[in-house]
Amino acid sequence: MCGIVGYAGARPALGIVLDGLRRLEYRGYDSAGVAVVHDGELLTEKKAGKLANLEKALSERSTVEPGSDLDGGAGIALGTTAIGHTRWATHGGPTDRNAHPHRAHDGRVAVIHNGIIENFAKLRAELERQGVEFVSDTDTECAAHLLAGELARLRAAGEPDGPHLLAAAMRQVCQRLEGAFTLLAVDAGIPGAVVGARRNSPLVVGRGVGENYLASDVSAFIEHTRDAVELGQDQVVLITADDIEITDFAGRPASGKDFHIGWDASAAEKGGYDYFMLKEIAEQPQAVADTLLGRLTESGEIALDEVRLTDQDLRDVDKIFIVACGTAYHSGMVAKYAIEHWTRIPCEVELASEFRYRDPVLDRSTLVVAISQSGETMDTLMALRHAKEQKARVLAICNTNGATIPRESDAVLYTHGGPEIAVASTKAFLTQLVACYLIGLHLAQVRGIKYADEVAAVVAQLQEMPEKLRRLLAGIEPVRELARELRNAPQVLFIGRHVGFPVALEGALKLKELAYMHAEGFAAGELKHGPIALIDQGTPVVCIVPSPAGRGVLHDKIVSNIQEIRARGARTIVIAEEGDRTVVPYADHLIPVPRTPTLLAPLVTTVPLQVLACEIAAARGHDVDQPRNLAKSVTVE
Ligand code: AGP
């Protein structure tokens, strides 16, 4: 959701910022724009739609001579200080006018923004009373006018001009804003400086040599530097070519946390695949292996990444809540089965967006597990903060180093899955499952319910998964063919029991978000209580069947459910363990998956559903990596 890039250095900034925006496209956006400072001028361009529209507008103006009536002409390509933005509309439609950057009334200041300024109506009314004319419907424009006003006031008060003035003005503005925001700004009169600010919205600094960067996430500058600085909440950061200065909103010096990015630019490229999603599906064996890497210590204990909790804290836990959204919520649903089975601690799974509004019963002995690929999902962050206010302990499962959710948690297990660019989560889901299993084992071990050898046995089963996934992916072609056959189906239903139920929900979510088709996931036993009425002649129903070697009753029950729907005309697509002959008579299409213990089965049964959704979407001509209306990282509530 909204991508932000800033650059201060010695090279022409426009190309660097545009490349950064391209790498942030995956976050989801509907307009884009840039502002460049060159020769005492502020040059801006912005367009609704994809980056290509912005690039076309920029290339048209590059043929115009400087000094023409087109704002700055070719100079925009020469400036060495710039900010760039991809916007996911909140206040005001996705138009050229509402695209960022927003210029202030003085024409000298430009601002870009991610988040929502909640008191914007009040601020706008105040500015309008002062005679400021607004040209957009956005909340962001308030920040631009306020910043220009503060700069003018500080200059009039005789404050020395220069980068520090820009930072001082930004601090004043931040103190007036309510809500969540990342802001970047430049001033035509202060060349070589970009100021940034953050509250509850992502912003990271890239440390270069003779140049520095600001961005929503590290992928924007990964091709230039792998040294980054994590910012805290309510901080203002000023970058110039040679310096990075961080303060809090009151101007007190503050520091960020330096970190080195463990992957390179190629990890964020398509690498020969048509879509990032296909690449990320293919990366799942390695991603699962990476999540598992080094988790079992020599003494047989499970190692998390950051632990600010004692073993006694974990022994005191008497209730677990898992909070997450979307795909991460589905991984939490699977986790509930494993955690309750292994630890015997009651575990509830909650949609993060609902959690705090229903006033859950939380105290010191409650463990809240927040699952988030991005680590910036606002609903999950707010649920986490609510839990902390009630004194609960918080443990995060996250794929993004140093993101807000892990930073505010008492313990963290990073999934180490590498960058996930496609909006639809694939490897994030599988690695979150692995992380959940590890946490379940860790809790069971700390509480003395499982011995080291029992933990090691489950870890060994997990370690077999990368190979099983490789085998499964090698034989996935029939799923692709089936997808092409299903491309015009009016609806697809998914059913499962036990851990197969969240897998059914995940399969339906993938199809909805990518193929824009009606798809629903059901607990197979619930069908007869209503949803079976949806089944018509030829309705495709994907059935997730557990291993017959596991809980026999589960297997037999779902086989009965398959017979029930088949009797009503369903076209059954059965995902079952290799060698399970009992399902053959009831399967119009059989998708075999490697034999896997019941609790771990979602690691294999989900994969064909990812491929199915990806291929149906592609066959229907949709943008697989950036489905309509969606953002990768949902940083508003
Ligand atoms: C699913 O494919 C989506 N990308 C979405 O449901 C996602 O899982 C959800 O928005 C949560 O994101 P997070 O893991 O970054 O918190």
XYZ file of C-alpha atoms and ligand atoms in Angstrom:
653
model
C 0.000 0.000 0.000
C 1.642 3.289 -1.127
C 5.302 2.989 -2.047
C 7.708 5.715 -1.033
C 11.244 6.425 -2.250
C 13.637 9.273 -1.517
C 17.187 9.873 -2.757
C 19.893 12.380 -1.905
C 23.272 11.956 -3.575
C 25.357 12.934 -6.538
C 23.738 10.898 -9.314
C 20.685 11.935 -11.349
C 17.904 10.969 -8.970
C 14.963 10.447 -11.303
C 16.033 7.040 -12.660
C 16.960 5.824 -9.191
C 13.597 6.825 -7.781
C 11.669 5.334 -10.720
C 13.561 2.039 -10.346
C 12.742 2.087 -6.651
C 9.066 2.662 -7.404
C 9.125 -0.246 -9.847
C 10.428 -2.489 -7.085
C 7.653 -1.265 -4.810
C 4.909 -1.839 -7.395
C 4.030 -5.084 -5.683
C 2.672 -3.158 -2.719
C -0.307 -2.192 -4.880
C -1.084 1.285 -6.275
C -3.275 3.223 -8.625
C -1.209 6.353 -9.438
C 2.405 7.450 -9.293
C 4.485 10.592 -9.182
C 7.909 12.127 -8.594
C 9.367 15.436 -7.425
C 12.934 16.424 -8.277
C 14.908 19.400 -6.976
C 17.168 20.870 -9.649
C 18.810 24.247 -9.866
C 16.611 25.846 -7.225
C 13.447 24.548 -8.893
C 10.909 21.961 -7.795
C 9.935 19.790 -10.750
C 7.031 17.402 -10.395
C 5.153 14.928 -12.557
C 2.321 12.608 -11.551
C -0.169 10.400 -13.318
C -3.076 8.124 -12.523
C -2.593 4.458 -13.426
C 0.539 2.391 -13.723
C 4.138 3.627 -13.702
C 4.177 3.408 -17.496
C 1.812 6.425 -17.603
C 4.192 8.433 -15.453
C 7.190 7.367 -17.537
C 5.395 8.348 -20.739
C 4.649 11.798 -19.326
C 8.273 12.151 -18.230
C 9.636 11.096 -21.601
C 7.365 13.593 -23.357
C 8.697 16.432 -21.263
C 12.327 15.360 -21.704
C 12.039 16.434 -25.340
C 11.149 19.958 -24.221
C 13.945 22.458 -23.710
C 14.591 23.882 -20.251
C 13.007 27.287 -19.912
C 9.929 26.361 -21.910
C 6.565 26.785 -20.277
C 6.563 23.091 -19.354
C 7.598 22.978 -15.710
C 11.349 22.568 -15.777
C 11.540 20.798 -19.137
C 14.366 18.299 -19.283
C 15.812 19.480 -15.943
C 13.783 16.865 -14.134
C 16.227 14.232 -15.397
C 19.231 16.075 -13.974
C 18.418 16.805 -10.327
C 20.210 14.761 -7.687
C 17.554 15.033 -4.980
C 14.163 13.415 -5.471
C 11.159 11.738 -3.946
C 8.772 9.303 -5.644
C 5.458 7.744 -4.753
C 3.023 5.058 -5.771
C -0.419 5.786 -4.316
C -3.153 3.416 -3.170
C -6.117 5.743 -2.936
C -7.776 6.413 0.415
C -8.910 10.076 0.467
C -9.962 11.028 -3.059
C -10.125 8.877 -6.191
C -7.096 7.640 -8.152
C -6.716 10.668 -10.444
C -3.777 12.763 -11.697
C -4.886 15.530 -9.335
C -4.896 13.310 -6.252
C -1.645 11.522 -7.116
C 1.402 12.419 -5.007
C 3.623 14.456 -4.690
C 1.509 17.338 -3.456
C 2.929 20.797 -3.794
C 2.369 23.405 -1.144
C 0.807 26.792 -1.964
C 4.318 28.301 -2.275
C 5.147 25.933 -5.148
C 8.485 25.196 -3.437
C 7.652 22.275 -1.166
C 6.541 18.786 -2.251
C 5.274 16.048 0.042
C 4.484 12.345 -0.392
C 2.628 10.300 2.172
C 1.583 6.795 3.144
C -1.139 6.340 5.771
C -4.147 8.373 6.838
C -4.077 11.780 8.533
C -7.131 11.398 10.704
C -7.527 15.087 11.659
C -7.166 16.274 8.059
C -10.675 17.783 7.867
C -9.940 20.067 10.811
C -6.512 21.005 9.434
C -7.920 21.651 5.989
C -10.648 23.927 7.358
C -8.034 25.847 9.340
C -5.767 26.259 6.297
C -8.701 27.309 4.107
C -9.622 29.988 6.652
C -6.073 31.297 6.193
C -6.698 31.542 2.449
C -4.931 28.380 1.279
C -6.571 26.904 -1.816
C -6.635 23.135 -2.049
C -6.265 21.507 -5.433
C -6.813 17.852 -4.436
C -9.170 15.787 -2.293
C -6.352 14.204 -0.316
C -5.434 14.375 3.350
C -1.777 14.645 2.267
C -2.107 18.112 0.798
C -2.637 19.482 4.347
C 0.844 18.267 5.281
C 2.389 20.037 2.271
C 0.743 23.371 3.124
C 1.581 23.023 6.807
C 5.215 22.263 5.991
C 5.542 25.285 3.701
C 3.942 27.408 6.426
C 6.394 26.162 9.062
C 9.373 26.738 6.770
C 8.209 30.310 6.120
C 7.683 30.915 9.829
C 11.142 29.576 10.772
C 12.809 31.596 8.021
C 10.972 34.735 9.149
C 12.186 34.053 12.689
C 15.748 34.168 11.367
C 16.521 30.455 11.627
C 19.461 29.559 9.351
C 18.300 28.067 6.056
C 19.387 24.589 5.003
C 18.644 20.900 5.641
C 18.175 21.361 9.395
C 15.454 23.895 8.784
C 13.581 21.309 6.693
C 13.836 18.765 9.530
C 12.757 21.327 12.133
C 9.716 22.270 10.063
C 8.806 18.609 9.570
C 8.940 18.020 13.334
C 6.496 20.880 13.880
C 4.133 19.458 11.283
C 4.273 15.958 12.776
C 3.219 17.306 16.140
C 0.003 18.541 14.557
C -0.905 15.331 12.712
C -3.066 12.527 14.068
C -3.251 9.059 12.566
C -0.685 6.979 10.750
C 1.813 8.459 8.369
C 5.092 8.185 6.604
C 5.961 11.532 5.040
C 8.832 12.529 2.767
C 9.418 16.094 1.664
C 11.777 18.267 -0.355
C 12.080 22.033 -0.678
C 13.306 23.714 -3.856
C 15.389 26.124 -1.763
C 17.147 23.320 0.152
C 18.874 21.208 -2.504
C 20.507 17.941 -1.508
C 18.170 17.117 1.389
C 15.162 14.868 1.834
C 13.326 14.770 5.128
C 11.209 11.837 6.281
C 8.961 11.154 9.244
C 7.122 8.125 10.466
C 4.360 7.220 12.859
C 2.814 3.761 12.583
C 3.692 3.458 8.939
C 6.822 1.943 7.376
C 10.010 3.862 6.518
C 13.549 2.521 6.289
C 16.853 4.253 5.489
C 19.383 2.926 2.965
C 22.948 3.871 3.770
C 25.056 4.364 0.634
C 28.467 5.857 -0.093
C 28.054 9.523 -0.973
C 24.307 8.943 -1.245
C 21.454 7.876 1.007
C 17.957 6.552 0.499
C 14.574 6.475 2.185
C 11.914 3.928 1.273
C 8.865 2.011 2.406
C 10.948 -1.127 2.313
C 14.461 -2.185 1.430
C 13.591 -3.648 -1.973
C 13.437 -0.062 -3.313
C 17.187 0.468 -2.840
C 18.534 -3.089 -2.639
C 20.367 -2.758 -5.977
C 22.375 0.180 -4.566
C 23.052 -0.791 -0.974
C 22.388 -3.645 1.461
C 23.134 -1.524 4.538
C 19.996 -0.197 6.109
C 18.792 1.593 9.210
C 15.574 0.732 10.956
C 13.701 3.752 12.327
C 11.646 3.861 15.497
C 8.136 5.277 15.827
C 7.653 9.033 15.906
C 11.017 9.837 14.398
C 12.148 12.376 11.820
C 15.062 11.497 9.571
C 17.058 13.874 7.422
C 19.191 12.485 4.608
C 21.796 14.288 2.553
C 24.467 12.742 0.340
C 26.820 12.239 3.296
C 24.677 12.199 6.381
C 21.713 10.593 8.101
C 20.320 12.410 11.117
C 17.517 11.022 13.253
C 15.543 12.827 15.953
C 12.235 12.323 17.706
C 9.339 14.675 16.977
C 10.552 16.981 19.753
C 13.995 17.327 18.163
C 15.899 15.155 20.638
C 18.656 13.147 18.930
C 17.599 9.550 18.367
C 19.212 6.550 16.776
C 18.059 3.872 14.392
C 19.144 0.256 14.343
C 21.677 -0.638 11.642
C 21.139 -3.913 9.808
C 22.499 -5.702 6.788
C 20.045 -7.059 4.225
C 20.626 -10.771 3.806
C 19.389 -11.039 0.192
C 20.295 -9.241 -3.000
C 18.499 -7.577 -5.883
C 18.153 -10.818 -7.861
C 15.910 -12.233 -5.116
C 13.415 -9.510 -5.976
C 13.462 -10.232 -9.759
C 11.222 -12.650 -11.678
C 14.186 -14.842 -12.630
C 12.694 -16.176 -15.873
C 9.183 -16.825 -14.529
C 6.170 -15.120 -16.098
C 4.970 -13.920 -12.704
C 6.483 -13.365 -9.292
C 3.778 -15.655 -7.936
C 5.011 -18.587 -10.029
C 8.560 -17.922 -8.885
C 7.487 -17.737 -5.268
C 5.501 -20.975 -5.552
C 8.642 -22.610 -6.959
C 10.764 -21.166 -4.152
C 8.686 -22.851 -1.455
C 10.945 -25.877 -0.883
C 13.884 -23.548 -0.232
C 11.818 -21.111 1.801
C 10.629 -23.910 4.086
C 14.212 -25.142 4.436
C 15.348 -21.605 5.319
C 12.683 -21.217 7.988
C 13.903 -24.451 9.552
C 17.594 -23.657 9.286
C 19.395 -23.761 12.610
C 16.203 -24.083 14.652
C 17.265 -27.114 16.652
C 20.108 -26.244 19.000
C 22.763 -28.757 20.053
C 20.907 -29.281 23.311
C 17.764 -30.154 21.343
C 15.872 -26.907 21.970
C 13.943 -24.879 19.406
C 15.612 -21.507 18.763
C 13.553 -18.382 18.056
C 15.248 -15.263 16.616
C 14.644 -12.691 19.325
C 13.398 -13.566 22.787
C 12.643 -10.955 25.395
C 10.607 -13.447 27.443
C 11.841 -15.909 30.034
C 11.017 -19.611 30.001
C 9.027 -18.938 33.157
C 6.913 -16.384 31.247
C 6.129 -19.115 28.738
C 5.381 -21.642 31.467
C 2.895 -19.172 32.957
C 0.911 -18.952 29.715
C -2.601 -20.298 30.224
C -4.253 -19.097 27.005
C -3.090 -18.303 23.488
C -4.671 -15.966 20.952
C -3.398 -15.942 17.399
C -4.147 -12.683 15.565
C -3.608 -12.203 11.835
C -5.319 -11.259 8.567
C -6.051 -13.029 5.303
C -3.627 -15.799 4.453
C -1.738 -15.285 7.712
C -5.039 -15.855 9.549
C -5.412 -19.176 7.745
C -1.940 -20.213 8.872
C -3.046 -19.320 12.408
C -6.082 -21.580 12.019
C -3.785 -24.487 11.178
C -1.525 -23.548 14.094
C -4.411 -23.848 16.540
C -4.687 -27.586 15.821
C -0.968 -28.168 16.320
C -0.518 -25.908 19.342
C -3.491 -27.277 21.251
C -2.526 -30.842 20.396
C 1.092 -30.446 21.460
C 0.781 -28.044 24.396
C -2.779 -28.602 25.700
C -3.035 -24.802 26.120
C -6.362 -23.398 24.865
C -5.695 -21.488 21.654
C -8.064 -19.153 19.801
C -7.529 -17.644 16.365
C -8.912 -14.160 15.747
C -9.128 -11.879 12.759
C -6.848 -9.039 13.811
C -9.331 -6.472 12.507
C -11.978 -7.727 14.957
C -9.826 -8.584 17.949
C -9.688 -5.387 19.972
C -13.273 -4.378 19.269
C -14.757 -7.322 21.093
C -12.804 -6.647 24.298
C -11.031 -10.010 24.603
C -10.079 -11.286 28.050
C -6.307 -10.812 28.248
C -3.809 -10.660 31.070
C -0.168 -11.353 31.879
C -0.571 -15.069 31.346
C -2.035 -14.684 27.858
C 0.278 -15.193 24.912
C -0.757 -13.374 21.749
C 0.879 -14.666 18.573
C 0.806 -12.066 15.785
C 1.427 -13.512 12.316
C 2.337 -11.145 9.487
C 4.466 -11.530 6.380
C 5.038 -7.795 6.021
C 5.117 -6.997 9.720
C 3.308 -3.746 8.897
C -0.353 -4.805 8.587
C -2.171 -2.124 10.547
C -5.006 -4.383 11.752
C -2.498 -6.846 13.194
C -0.365 -4.084 14.687
C -3.378 -2.564 16.430
C -4.422 -5.971 17.788
C -0.868 -6.449 19.099
C -0.879 -3.043 20.771
C -4.234 -3.737 22.374
C -2.845 -7.008 23.737
C 0.193 -5.219 25.141
C -1.946 -2.577 26.809
C -3.725 -5.438 28.592
C -0.297 -6.763 29.690
C -0.401 -9.857 27.488
C 2.904 -11.200 26.086
C 3.298 -10.925 22.346
C 5.211 -13.211 20.052
C 5.542 -12.296 16.361
C 5.941 -14.507 13.316
C 7.195 -12.265 10.544
C 9.100 -12.339 7.266
C 10.393 -8.775 7.338
C 13.360 -7.974 9.523
C 12.905 -4.976 11.731
C 9.283 -4.298 10.727
C 7.003 -2.673 13.283
C 5.204 -5.840 14.429
C 8.355 -7.785 15.385
C 9.893 -4.674 16.886
C 6.979 -4.198 19.243
C 6.782 -7.872 20.223
C 8.346 -9.662 23.194
C 9.705 -12.462 21.016
C 10.115 -13.019 17.294
C 10.453 -15.926 14.943
C 11.429 -14.700 11.495
C 10.343 -16.933 8.627
C 13.428 -16.106 6.497
C 11.367 -16.757 3.354
C 13.035 -14.007 1.281
C 11.082 -11.232 -0.422
C 7.501 -12.040 -1.407
C 6.553 -9.681 -4.212
C 3.282 -11.107 -5.602
C 0.297 -9.711 -3.739
C -1.047 -13.236 -3.221
C 0.823 -14.945 -0.401
C 2.290 -18.344 -1.205
C 5.676 -18.970 0.364
C 4.664 -16.693 3.232
C 1.853 -19.126 4.064
C 4.044 -22.222 4.044
C 6.795 -20.593 6.057
C 4.270 -19.226 8.552
C 2.987 -22.772 9.005
C 6.513 -23.993 9.720
C 7.044 -21.133 12.173
C 3.777 -21.988 13.944
C 4.792 -25.644 14.263
C 8.139 -24.560 15.733
C 6.462 -22.297 18.251
C 4.077 -25.090 19.256
C 7.039 -27.397 19.795
C 8.964 -24.725 21.693
C 6.047 -24.111 24.056
C 5.513 -27.842 24.585
C 9.189 -28.289 25.354
C 9.515 -25.330 27.734
C 6.449 -26.527 29.608
C 7.841 -30.040 29.869
C 5.098 -31.669 27.779
C 7.444 -32.834 25.040
C 10.946 -34.193 25.468
C 13.855 -33.274 23.210
C 13.611 -36.551 21.253
C 9.890 -36.021 20.563
C 10.583 -32.483 19.369
C 13.456 -33.731 17.232
C 11.159 -36.329 15.644
C 8.685 -33.648 14.502
C 11.533 -31.396 13.335
C 12.847 -34.334 11.298
C 9.414 -34.705 9.677
C 9.478 -30.984 8.899
C 12.943 -31.333 7.425
C 11.576 -33.853 4.935
C 9.120 -31.270 3.631
C 11.416 -29.381 1.208
C 12.091 -32.621 -0.697
C 8.400 -33.562 -0.707
C 7.530 -30.102 -1.983
C 10.106 -30.403 -4.768
C 8.557 -33.699 -5.830
C 5.054 -32.265 -5.690
C 6.020 -29.239 -7.795
C 7.784 -31.422 -10.355
C 4.489 -33.197 -11.054
C 2.195 -30.160 -10.970
C 1.499 -29.894 -14.745
C -1.905 -31.699 -14.592
C -3.108 -29.019 -12.158
C -2.237 -26.377 -14.748
C -4.245 -28.240 -17.392
C -7.184 -28.571 -15.034
C -7.001 -24.843 -14.303
C -7.415 -24.029 -17.972
C -10.523 -26.263 -18.073
C -12.009 -24.462 -15.076
C -11.360 -20.923 -16.280
C -15.021 -20.232 -17.087
C -16.610 -21.971 -14.115
C -19.125 -19.654 -12.440
C -17.948 -20.717 -8.993
C -15.528 -23.101 -7.296
C -16.092 -24.520 -3.813
C -13.481 -25.959 -1.462
C -14.090 -28.359 1.415
C -11.871 -29.802 4.125
C -11.944 -31.055 7.687
C -9.570 -30.446 10.618
C -6.409 -28.762 9.206
C -7.918 -29.255 5.757
C -10.600 -26.662 6.601
C -8.205 -23.651 6.726
C -6.576 -25.039 3.579
C -10.014 -24.929 1.909
C -10.412 -21.299 3.042
C -6.958 -20.459 1.706
C -7.700 -22.113 -1.662
C -10.892 -20.070 -1.978
C -9.134 -16.842 -0.966
C -6.456 -17.369 -3.623
C -9.073 -17.898 -6.305
C -11.154 -14.884 -5.258
C -8.242 -12.477 -5.108
C -6.552 -13.617 -8.330
C -9.301 -14.881 -10.636
C -12.121 -12.632 -9.321
C -14.370 -15.722 -9.248
C -16.913 -16.687 -6.654
C -15.157 -19.190 -4.427
C -15.937 -20.375 -0.907
C -14.221 -22.677 1.519
C -16.262 -24.797 3.931
C -15.728 -27.222 6.761
C -16.890 -30.354 4.945
C -19.238 -31.323 7.772
C -21.023 -27.974 7.513
C -22.097 -28.511 3.900
C -25.268 -30.321 4.867
C -26.262 -27.384 7.091
C -26.720 -25.039 4.143
C -23.939 -24.624 1.574
C -24.724 -27.921 -0.176
C -27.564 -25.997 -1.836
C -24.897 -24.178 -3.900
C -23.984 -27.397 -5.675
C -25.377 -27.675 -9.142
C -24.638 -29.997 -12.064
C -20.918 -29.631 -12.803
C -20.013 -27.309 -9.886
C -16.288 -27.820 -9.276
C -15.611 -28.737 -5.651
C -12.036 -29.122 -4.451
C -11.904 -31.682 -1.625
C -8.915 -31.793 0.714
C -8.587 -35.329 2.028
C -6.416 -36.161 5.048
C -4.098 -39.141 5.143
C -5.855 -42.494 5.707
C -2.871 -43.383 7.883
C -3.648 -40.522 10.273
C -6.957 -40.106 12.049
C -9.006 -42.737 10.179
C -12.292 -41.218 11.221
C -11.380 -37.904 9.588
C -10.523 -39.583 6.327
C -13.683 -41.669 6.245
C -15.926 -38.732 7.094
C -14.646 -36.622 4.233
C -14.928 -39.500 1.797
C -18.624 -39.625 2.779
C -18.902 -35.870 2.200
C -17.400 -36.301 -1.264
C -19.996 -38.932 -2.067
C -22.760 -36.587 -0.889
C -21.712 -33.756 -3.183
C -21.057 -36.056 -6.095
C -24.565 -37.420 -5.772
C -25.746 -33.829 -6.285
C -23.795 -33.280 -9.488
C -20.505 -31.818 -8.211
C -17.375 -32.199 -10.306
C -14.944 -33.393 -7.659
C -11.296 -32.403 -7.613
C -9.758 -34.522 -4.900
C -6.442 -33.725 -3.244
C -5.348 -36.896 -1.482
C -2.246 -38.712 -0.363
C -0.304 -40.708 -2.975
C -1.552 -44.297 -2.952
C -4.914 -43.510 -1.322
C -7.042 -45.785 -3.514
C -10.217 -45.303 -1.469
C -10.923 -41.910 -3.044
C -10.385 -43.000 -6.657
C -14.031 -43.935 -7.371
C -15.262 -40.526 -6.229
C -12.669 -38.284 -7.869
C -13.332 -36.685 -11.264
C -9.790 -35.343 -10.953
C -7.287 -36.732 -8.504
C -4.325 -34.616 -7.387
C -1.931 -36.802 -5.390
C 0.317 -35.207 -2.760
C 3.243 -36.801 -0.881
C 2.430 -38.729 2.280
C 2.669 -36.375 5.276
C 1.625 -36.543 8.962
C -1.886 -35.129 9.444
C -0.896 -31.938 11.269
C 1.774 -31.066 8.699
C -0.378 -31.916 5.665
C -1.290 -28.260 4.837
C 2.326 -27.826 3.760
C 1.586 -30.018 0.756
C -2.174 -29.776 0.201
C -2.066 -25.970 -0.211
C 0.396 -25.997 -3.102
C -1.938 -27.341 -5.838
C -4.505 -24.730 -4.785
C -1.965 -21.938 -5.270
C -1.111 -23.248 -8.734
C -4.788 -23.672 -9.611
C -5.614 -20.043 -8.709
C -2.530 -18.658 -10.440
C -3.252 -20.528 -13.673
C -6.977 -19.752 -13.732
C -6.181 -16.055 -13.217
C -3.617 -16.119 -16.013
C -6.042 -17.967 -18.315
C -8.663 -15.284 -17.604
C -6.121 -12.620 -18.567
C -5.692 -11.050 -15.135
C -2.622 -9.401 -13.653
C -1.515 -12.294 -11.461
C 0.995 -10.373 -9.378
C -1.071 -7.250 -8.826
C -4.760 -8.147 -8.639
C -7.244 -5.289 -8.827
C -8.065 -3.328 -5.661
C -5.444 -5.129 -3.554
C -2.251 -4.031 -1.836
C 0.525 -6.264 -0.600
C 1.026 -4.492 2.644
C -2.193 -3.133 4.131
C -1.046 -0.224 6.254
C -4.442 1.284 7.003
C -7.249 -0.079 9.201
C -3.293 -13.128 0.664
O -2.829 -13.661 -0.490
C -2.967 -11.711 0.918
N -1.710 -11.275 0.536
C -3.441 -11.191 2.289
O -4.541 -11.898 2.720
C -2.370 -11.155 3.402
O -2.086 -12.444 3.845
C -2.891 -10.275 4.558
O -3.151 -8.981 4.069
C -1.931 -10.212 5.710
O -0.701 -9.655 5.338
P 0.565 -9.783 6.267
O 0.907 -11.225 6.356
O 1.625 -8.964 5.609
O 0.161 -9.228 7.609
